[in-house]
Structures are given as structure tokens and as C-alpha cells.
PDB file of C-alpha atoms in Angstrom:
ATOM      1  CA  MET A   1     -52.611 -37.691 -67.197  1.00 47.00           C
ATOM      2  CA  LEU A   2     -50.922 -34.471 -66.109  1.00 57.00           C
ATOM      3  CA  VAL A   3     -52.407 -31.256 -67.453  1.00 70.00           C
ATOM      4  CA  ASN A   4     -50.446 -28.311 -68.793  1.00 81.00           C
ATOM      5  CA  GLN A   5     -50.916 -25.865 -65.929  1.00 83.00           C
ATOM      6  CA  GLU A   6     -48.879 -23.141 -67.617  1.00 87.00           C
ATOM      7  CA  LYS A   7     -51.120 -23.263 -70.679  1.00 92.00           C
ATOM      8  CA  ILE A   8     -54.206 -23.063 -68.464  1.00 93.00           C
ATOM      9  CA  LEU A   9     -52.721 -20.127 -66.551  1.00 92.00           C
ATOM     10  CA  GLN A  10     -51.927 -18.221 -69.743  1.00 94.00           C
ATOM     11  CA  SER A  11     -55.473 -18.792 -71.015  1.00 95.00           C
ATOM     12  CA  LEU A  12     -56.947 -17.403 -67.787  1.00 95.00           C
ATOM     13  CA  ILE A  13     -54.610 -14.415 -67.946  1.00 95.00           C
ATOM     14  CA  ALA A  14     -55.679 -13.735 -71.531  1.00 95.00           C
ATOM     15  CA  ASP A  15     -59.331 -13.780 -70.417  1.00 94.00           C
ATOM     16  CA  ASN A  16     -58.540 -11.410 -67.512  1.00 93.00           C
ATOM     17  CA  LEU A  17     -59.673 -14.006 -64.998  1.00 95.00           C
ATOM     18  CA  VAL A  18     -56.387 -14.156 -63.087  1.00 96.00           C
ATOM     19  CA  SER A  19     -53.384 -11.858 -62.843  1.00 94.00           C
ATOM     20  CA  ASP A  20     -50.103 -12.462 -64.604  1.00 94.00           C
ATOM     21  CA  PRO A  21     -47.768 -13.640 -61.793  1.00 92.00           C
ATOM     22  CA  ASP A  22     -45.022 -11.416 -63.218  1.00 92.00           C
ATOM     23  CA  SER A  23     -47.171  -8.275 -63.264  1.00 91.00           C
ATOM     24  CA  ALA A  24     -47.245  -5.735 -60.433  1.00 88.00           C
ATOM     25  CA  ARG A  25     -50.732  -6.920 -59.451  1.00 91.00           C
ATOM     26  CA  GLY A  26     -49.700 -10.578 -59.615  1.00 93.00           C
ATOM     27  CA  ARG A  27     -46.622 -10.013 -57.451  1.00 92.00           C
ATOM     28  CA  LEU A  28     -48.733  -8.132 -54.927  1.00 93.00           C
ATOM     29  CA  LEU A  29     -51.276 -10.940 -54.679  1.00 95.00           C
ATOM     30  CA  ARG A  30     -48.552 -13.537 -54.267  1.00 94.00           C
ATOM     31  CA  LYS A  31     -46.842 -11.579 -51.490  1.00 94.00           C
ATOM     32  CA  ALA A  32     -50.200 -10.830 -49.876  1.00 95.00           C
ATOM     33  CA  ALA A  33     -51.067 -14.535 -49.768  1.00 95.00           C
ATOM     34  CA  GLY A  34     -47.828 -15.257 -47.918  1.00 94.00           C
ATOM     35  CA  LEU A  35     -48.322 -12.424 -45.433  1.00 95.00           C
ATOM     36  CA  PHE A  36     -51.975 -13.254 -44.781  1.00 96.00           C
ATOM     37  CA  ARG A  37     -51.036 -16.872 -44.144  1.00 93.00           C
ATOM     38  CA  ASP A  38     -48.061 -16.115 -41.900  1.00 94.00           C
ATOM     39  CA  LYS A  39     -49.286 -13.057 -39.981  1.00 94.00           C
ATOM     40  CA  GLY A  40     -53.041 -13.293 -40.439  1.00 95.00           C
ATOM     41  CA  TYR A  41     -55.204 -10.850 -42.372  1.00 95.00           C
ATOM     42  CA  GLU A  42     -55.974  -8.565 -39.443  1.00 95.00           C
ATOM     43  CA  ARG A  43     -52.325  -8.252 -38.359  1.00 95.00           C
ATOM     44  CA  THR A  44     -51.061  -7.589 -41.873  1.00 95.00           C
ATOM     45  CA  THR A  45     -50.956  -3.855 -42.540  1.00 93.00           C
ATOM     46  CA  VAL A  46     -51.056  -1.929 -45.803  1.00 91.00           C
ATOM     47  CA  ARG A  47     -47.485  -0.907 -45.008  1.00 91.00           C
ATOM     48  CA  ASP A  48     -46.507  -4.594 -44.727  1.00 92.00           C
ATOM     49  CA  LEU A  49     -48.035  -5.305 -48.134  1.00 92.00           C
ATOM     50  CA  ALA A  50     -46.351  -2.333 -49.763  1.00 90.00           C
ATOM     51  CA  ALA A  51     -42.965  -3.177 -48.258  1.00 92.00           C
ATOM     52  CA  ALA A  52     -43.227  -6.767 -49.477  1.00 91.00           C
ATOM     53  CA  VAL A  53     -43.392  -5.610 -53.100  1.00 88.00           C
ATOM     54  CA  GLY A  54     -41.135  -2.591 -52.662  1.00 88.00           C
ATOM     55  CA  ILE A  55     -43.608   0.229 -53.248  1.00 83.00           C
ATOM     56  CA  GLN A  56     -45.109   3.106 -51.276  1.00 80.00           C
ATOM     57  CA  SER A  57     -48.270   2.336 -49.308  1.00 76.00           C
ATOM     58  CA  GLY A  58     -50.373   4.671 -51.431  1.00 77.00           C
ATOM     59  CA  SER A  59     -49.340   2.859 -54.601  1.00 79.00           C
ATOM     60  CA  LEU A  60     -51.297  -0.223 -53.498  1.00 80.00           C
ATOM     61  CA  PHE A  61     -54.495   1.626 -54.209  1.00 82.00           C
ATOM     62  CA  HIS A  62     -53.681   1.870 -57.890  1.00 81.00           C
ATOM     63  CA  HIS A  63     -54.628  -1.804 -57.971  1.00 82.00           C
ATOM     64  CA  PHE A  64     -57.141  -2.209 -55.116  1.00 89.00           C
ATOM     65  CA  ARG A  65     -59.370   0.181 -53.213  1.00 89.00           C
ATOM     66  CA  THR A  66     -59.073  -1.601 -49.860  1.00 92.00           C
ATOM     67  CA  LYS A  67     -57.091  -4.296 -48.081  1.00 93.00           C
ATOM     68  CA  GLU A  68     -60.172  -6.508 -48.165  1.00 95.00           C
ATOM     69  CA  GLU A  69     -60.229  -6.300 -51.961  1.00 95.00           C
ATOM     70  CA  ILE A  70     -56.717  -7.732 -51.951  1.00 95.00           C
ATOM     71  CA  LEU A  71     -57.856 -10.594 -49.727  1.00 96.00           C
ATOM     72  CA  LYS A  72     -60.839 -11.298 -51.959  1.00 96.00           C
ATOM     73  CA  ALA A  73     -58.671 -11.212 -55.088  1.00 96.00           C
ATOM     74  CA  VAL A  74     -56.273 -13.740 -53.549  1.00 96.00           C
ATOM     75  CA  MET A  75     -59.200 -16.091 -52.936  1.00 96.00           C
ATOM     76  CA  VAL A  76     -61.032 -15.510 -56.221  1.00 97.00           C
ATOM     77  CA  GLU A  77     -58.001 -15.938 -58.449  1.00 96.00           C
ATOM     78  CA  THR A  78     -56.888 -19.048 -56.581  1.00 95.00           C
ATOM     79  CA  ILE A  79     -60.272 -20.697 -56.971  1.00 96.00           C
ATOM     80  CA  ARG A  80     -60.447 -19.769 -60.656  1.00 96.00           C
ATOM     81  CA  LEU A  81     -57.016 -21.196 -61.396  1.00 95.00           C
ATOM     82  CA  ASN A  82     -57.482 -24.398 -59.426  1.00 95.00           C
ATOM     83  CA  THR A  83     -60.968 -24.964 -60.814  1.00 96.00           C
ATOM     84  CA  ALA A  84     -59.623 -24.687 -64.356  1.00 96.00           C
ATOM     85  CA  VAL A  85     -56.741 -27.066 -63.583  1.00 94.00           C
ATOM     86  CA  MET A  86     -59.046 -29.583 -61.929  1.00 94.00           C
ATOM     87  CA  GLN A  87     -61.602 -29.378 -64.733  1.00 95.00           C
ATOM     88  CA  ALA A  88     -58.871 -30.124 -67.270  1.00 95.00           C
ATOM     89  CA  ALA A  89     -57.563 -33.019 -65.165  1.00 94.00           C
ATOM     90  CA  LYS A  90     -61.061 -34.450 -64.829  1.00 95.00           C
ATOM     91  CA  ASN A  91     -61.730 -34.113 -68.559  1.00 94.00           C
ATOM     92  CA  ALA A  92     -58.486 -35.926 -69.391  1.00 93.00           C
ATOM     93  CA  ALA A  93     -59.465 -38.991 -67.313  1.00 94.00           C
ATOM     94  CA  ASP A  94     -61.520 -41.838 -68.760  1.00 91.00           C
ATOM     95  CA  SER A  95     -63.331 -43.559 -65.894  1.00 93.00           C
ATOM     96  CA  ASN A  96     -65.038 -42.139 -62.827  1.00 94.00           C
ATOM     97  CA  ARG A  97     -62.370 -43.688 -60.602  1.00 94.00           C
ATOM     98  CA  GLU A  98     -59.642 -42.080 -62.686  1.00 94.00           C
ATOM     99  CA  LYS A  99     -61.509 -38.769 -62.599  1.00 96.00           C
ATOM    100  CA  LEU A 100     -61.590 -38.898 -58.794  1.00 96.00           C
ATOM    101  CA  LYS A 101     -57.903 -39.756 -58.736  1.00 95.00           C
ATOM    102  CA  ALA A 102     -57.212 -36.775 -60.998  1.00 95.00           C
ATOM    103  CA  LEU A 103     -59.151 -34.454 -58.682  1.00 96.00           C
ATOM    104  CA  VAL A 104     -57.375 -35.742 -55.573  1.00 96.00           C
ATOM    105  CA  ARG A 105     -53.959 -35.305 -57.151  1.00 94.00           C
ATOM    106  CA  ALA A 106     -54.770 -31.845 -58.489  1.00 93.00           C
ATOM    107  CA  GLU A 107     -56.014 -30.667 -55.102  1.00 94.00           C
ATOM    108  CA  LEU A 108     -52.987 -32.111 -53.313  1.00 93.00           C
ATOM    109  CA  GLU A 109     -50.714 -30.270 -55.725  1.00 90.00           C
ATOM    110  CA  SER A 110     -52.626 -27.015 -55.304  1.00 91.00           C
ATOM    111  CA  ILE A 111     -52.427 -27.268 -51.503  1.00 92.00           C
ATOM    112  CA  ASN A 112     -48.770 -28.259 -51.391  1.00 89.00           C
ATOM    113  CA  GLY A 113     -47.590 -26.409 -54.485  1.00 85.00           C
ATOM    114  CA  GLN A 114     -47.468 -22.868 -55.804  1.00 81.00           C
ATOM    115  CA  THR A 115     -50.975 -21.926 -54.672  1.00 88.00           C
ATOM    116  CA  GLY A 116     -50.551 -23.452 -51.209  1.00 89.00           C
ATOM    117  CA  GLU A 117     -50.305 -20.122 -49.393  1.00 91.00           C
ATOM    118  CA  ALA A 118     -53.419 -18.789 -51.101  1.00 93.00           C
ATOM    119  CA  MET A 119     -55.319 -22.026 -50.400  1.00 91.00           C
ATOM    120  CA  ALA A 120     -54.471 -21.689 -46.703  1.00 91.00           C
ATOM    121  CA  VAL A 121     -55.717 -18.093 -46.759  1.00 93.00           C
ATOM    122  CA  LEU A 122     -58.936 -19.247 -48.381  1.00 91.00           C
ATOM    123  CA  ILE A 123     -59.548 -21.676 -45.531  1.00 87.00           C
ATOM    124  CA  PHE A 124     -58.375 -19.707 -42.510  1.00 90.00           C
ATOM    125  CA  GLU A 125     -59.272 -16.119 -43.433  1.00 93.00           C
ATOM    126  CA  TRP A 126     -62.746 -16.767 -44.791  1.00 91.00           C
ATOM    127  CA  ARG A 127     -64.445 -14.913 -41.933  1.00 92.00           C
ATOM    128  CA  SER A 128     -62.375 -11.802 -42.644  1.00 95.00           C
ATOM    129  CA  LEU A 129     -64.410 -11.158 -45.791  1.00 95.00           C
ATOM    130  CA  SER A 130     -67.577  -9.071 -45.703  1.00 95.00           C
ATOM    131  CA  GLU A 131     -70.855 -10.862 -46.366  1.00 95.00           C
ATOM    132  CA  ALA A 132     -71.001  -9.422 -49.881  1.00 95.00           C
ATOM    133  CA  SER A 133     -67.500 -10.660 -50.684  1.00 95.00           C
ATOM    134  CA  GLN A 134     -68.247 -14.055 -49.169  1.00 96.00           C
ATOM    135  CA  ALA A 135     -71.263 -14.363 -51.459  1.00 96.00           C
ATOM    136  CA  GLU A 136     -69.078 -13.726 -54.522  1.00 94.00           C
ATOM    137  CA  VAL A 137     -66.493 -16.275 -53.462  1.00 95.00           C
ATOM    138  CA  LEU A 138     -69.178 -18.841 -52.610  1.00 95.00           C
ATOM    139  CA  ILE A 139     -70.433 -18.797 -56.201  1.00 96.00           C
ATOM    140  CA  LEU A 140     -66.975 -19.808 -57.405  1.00 96.00           C
ATOM    141  CA  ARG A 141     -66.518 -22.320 -54.603  1.00 95.00           C
ATOM    142  CA  ASP A 142     -69.787 -24.031 -55.533  1.00 96.00           C
ATOM    143  CA  ILE A 143     -68.499 -24.516 -59.086  1.00 96.00           C
ATOM    144  CA  TYR A 144     -65.288 -26.001 -57.691  1.00 96.00           C
ATOM    145  CA  GLU A 145     -67.155 -28.332 -55.349  1.00 97.00           C
ATOM    146  CA  ALA A 146     -69.526 -29.438 -58.114  1.00 97.00           C
ATOM    147  CA  LEU A 147     -66.562 -31.013 -59.914  1.00 96.00           C
ATOM    148  CA  TRP A 148     -66.067 -33.293 -56.919  1.00 97.00           C
ATOM    149  CA  LEU A 149     -69.704 -34.065 -56.238  1.00 97.00           C
ATOM    150  CA  ASP A 150     -70.425 -34.964 -59.862  1.00 97.00           C
ATOM    151  CA  VAL A 151     -67.720 -37.625 -59.778  1.00 97.00           C
ATOM    152  CA  LEU A 152     -68.508 -38.868 -56.265  1.00 97.00           C
ATOM    153  CA  ASN A 153     -72.213 -39.148 -57.097  1.00 97.00           C
ATOM    154  CA  ALA A 154     -71.388 -41.130 -60.237  1.00 97.00           C
ATOM    155  CA  LEU A 155     -69.254 -43.534 -58.190  1.00 96.00           C
ATOM    156  CA  LYS A 156     -72.070 -43.861 -55.661  1.00 95.00           C
ATOM    157  CA  GLU A 157     -74.584 -44.636 -58.381  1.00 96.00           C
ATOM    158  CA  ASP A 158     -72.470 -47.397 -59.937  1.00 93.00           C
ATOM    159  CA  GLY A 159     -71.841 -48.980 -56.532  1.00 93.00           C
ATOM    160  CA  SER A 160     -68.128 -48.172 -56.325  1.00 93.00           C
ATOM    161  CA  LEU A 161     -68.564 -45.763 -53.408  1.00 93.00           C
ATOM    162  CA  LEU A 162     -70.516 -46.845 -50.345  1.00 92.00           C
ATOM    163  CA  ALA A 163     -70.451 -43.640 -48.283  1.00 93.00           C
ATOM    164  CA  ASP A 164     -72.496 -40.494 -48.835  1.00 96.00           C
ATOM    165  CA  PRO A 165     -70.779 -38.325 -51.513  1.00 97.00           C
ATOM    166  CA  PHE A 166     -71.307 -35.086 -49.574  1.00 97.00           C
ATOM    167  CA  VAL A 167     -69.762 -36.536 -46.424  1.00 97.00           C
ATOM    168  CA  VAL A 168     -66.873 -38.009 -48.402  1.00 96.00           C
ATOM    169  CA  ARG A 169     -66.131 -34.626 -49.926  1.00 97.00           C
ATOM    170  CA  ARG A 170     -66.231 -32.859 -46.556  1.00 95.00           C
ATOM    171  CA  LEU A 171     -63.849 -35.430 -45.070  1.00 95.00           C
ATOM    172  CA  LEU A 172     -61.537 -35.190 -48.070  1.00 96.00           C
ATOM    173  CA  THR A 173     -61.507 -31.404 -47.811  1.00 94.00           C
ATOM    174  CA  GLY A 174     -60.160 -31.582 -44.267  1.00 92.00           C
ATOM    175  CA  ALA A 175     -57.782 -34.483 -44.861  1.00 93.00           C
ATOM    176  CA  LEU A 176     -56.213 -33.058 -48.017  1.00 94.00           C
ATOM    177  CA  SER A 177     -55.917 -29.562 -46.553  1.00 91.00           C
ATOM    178  CA  TRP A 178     -54.127 -30.952 -43.488  1.00 90.00           C
ATOM    179  CA  THR A 179     -51.405 -32.579 -45.606  1.00 91.00           C
ATOM    180  CA  VAL A 180     -49.643 -29.208 -45.683  1.00 87.00           C
ATOM    181  CA  THR A 181     -48.665 -29.814 -42.040  1.00 87.00           C
ATOM    182  CA  TRP A 182     -46.946 -33.173 -42.574  1.00 89.00           C
ATOM    183  CA  TYR A 183     -46.509 -34.104 -46.235  1.00 88.00           C
ATOM    184  CA  ARG A 184     -42.828 -33.672 -47.199  1.00 85.00           C
ATOM    185  CA  PRO A 185     -42.077 -35.459 -50.505  1.00 80.00           C
ATOM    186  CA  GLU A 186     -38.697 -33.695 -50.761  1.00 78.00           C
ATOM    187  CA  ARG A 187     -37.547 -35.733 -47.769  1.00 73.00           C
ATOM    188  CA  GLY A 188     -37.919 -39.003 -49.629  1.00 69.00           C
ATOM    189  CA  GLY A 189     -41.489 -39.721 -48.617  1.00 75.00           C
ATOM    190  CA  LEU A 190     -44.468 -40.500 -50.793  1.00 85.00           C
ATOM    191  CA  THR A 191     -44.636 -38.882 -54.193  1.00 89.00           C
ATOM    192  CA  SER A 192     -47.759 -36.946 -55.160  1.00 87.00           C
ATOM    193  CA  GLU A 193     -48.862 -39.984 -57.164  1.00 90.00           C
ATOM    194  CA  GLY A 194     -48.203 -42.311 -54.244  1.00 92.00           C
ATOM    195  CA  LEU A 195     -50.151 -40.180 -51.790  1.00 93.00           C
ATOM    196  CA  THR A 196     -53.008 -39.933 -54.276  1.00 94.00           C
ATOM    197  CA  ASP A 197     -53.116 -43.723 -54.509  1.00 93.00           C
ATOM    198  CA  GLN A 198     -53.269 -43.951 -50.718  1.00 93.00           C
ATOM    199  CA  VAL A 199     -56.280 -41.615 -50.656  1.00 94.00           C
ATOM    200  CA  ILE A 200     -58.067 -43.657 -53.318  1.00 93.00           C
ATOM    201  CA  ALA A 201     -57.316 -46.886 -51.438  1.00 92.00           C
ATOM    202  CA  MET A 202     -58.601 -45.331 -48.212  1.00 91.00           C
ATOM    203  CA  LEU A 203     -61.937 -44.748 -49.943  1.00 90.00           C
ATOM    204  CA  GLY A 204     -62.134 -48.461 -50.773  1.00 86.00           C
ATOM    205  CA  LEU A 205     -61.598 -47.943 -54.492  1.00 83.00           C
ATOM    206  CA  PRO A 206     -59.078 -50.040 -56.467  1.00 68.00           C
ATOM    207  CA  VAL A 207     -55.722 -48.373 -56.940  1.00 59.00           C
ATOM    208  CA  LEU A 208     -55.025 -50.072 -60.244  1.00 51.00           C
ATOM    209  CA  SER A 209     -56.582 -48.560 -63.370  1.00 46.00           C
ATOM    210  CA  GLY A 210     -60.003 -49.855 -64.213  1.00 41.00           C
ATOM    211  CA  ARG A 211     -63.389 -48.806 -65.346  1.00 39.00           C
ATOM    212  CA  GLY A 212     -65.688 -47.135 -62.885  1.00 39.00           C
TER     213      GLY A 212
END
């Protein structure tokens, strides 16, 4: 079952957990994600960020004190949004196998969809954060990862999954993240649903709906 991502986004905005994409702060974070991915965090200047949203460099600091705060906000808001989407997708599924399928599809869509740039920044610019900022992001990442491990552990316990859940999740993290380099559904390839089914089959789980 597909979840209403717009409804989830609006709820997070109302709770001040993520920025409204149409706000000045939201536009800045979106442009920053693209620049950090394309140029790298270190090579992206405050002037680059300001020019991308059409403001003076000093105006950036009405929203953030430092460039690193912008980087951290890109990561934090991305994790919050995707965690909420994945939690909703998991809750809407009935069986453990369907819950895993929902998580795989949601992550594929986050990596290859509107948060793809920010997800890439989260992976490749992690070391650019200070230790204090890394600690804050890790708390959120652990919540995100717990969604996966809860389902994978349940599948392990009922005998549906033979491999170690932690190892499976680490392998899935790399495999799903790498799809951004080759997955092109707009060229007539696999749909998101089809690719999700391939991932589930690769894990040795039945593709057809069933209890698990």
C-alpha cells in the first residue's frame, strides 16, 4: 500500500520537524543538497549557496549560523521525512514479508526520488560534520535503522530469513544506495514495484503476497 507522502510532509512541517519546501529555508536546503552532492561540501561556498537561491551571502545567516548547520539540516530533515514515510509504509503492511517489501520500496523511492540528492549527501558528506553534529544525526539514523532491523529480526525468528539481519541490512544499504547510478525507470526499465520484487526475491523470500 502506498502512503500519502504529502500528508506526512505537512504533518512534519506543522510540528516544525522539517521545513516547508516552498519556504525560504526549504528552498535553501533543497538547493544546498544539490550543490553539496554535485560540488562536494568543502568546494561549495556560501556565495554558491546564496546565488542558488538568489539572495545576498549575508542573508543566509538569517536561517543558519554556519555552512555546517546547513549541511546538518539537510541530513536531519531528510532522515526525519524518510523515517516518517517508512514508518507509515511499514504500519500499513500486514505481514513481516510485506513490511520488508514496503521498507525496500520506500527507501528506493527516497534514493531515486525527491530526496535523492539529500540522501547522497547523507552518505558521502558524513565526515564533513563535526563530532557533535554526527552524534545528533546518529540518534536519528538509529531510529531509521531500527525500522529495518525489527522486521529483519522478525523474519529471522520465523525462519523466513536465513542470513544475519545486521549483515542483510548493511548489504541492502549499499545495494539500494547504488541504484542511483544505474536505475532508470523512465527509460522503460523496471518499475519501482518491479525492482522491489527483485530485491525481495534476491533475499530468498517469496515475491507473491503471503504471511510471514
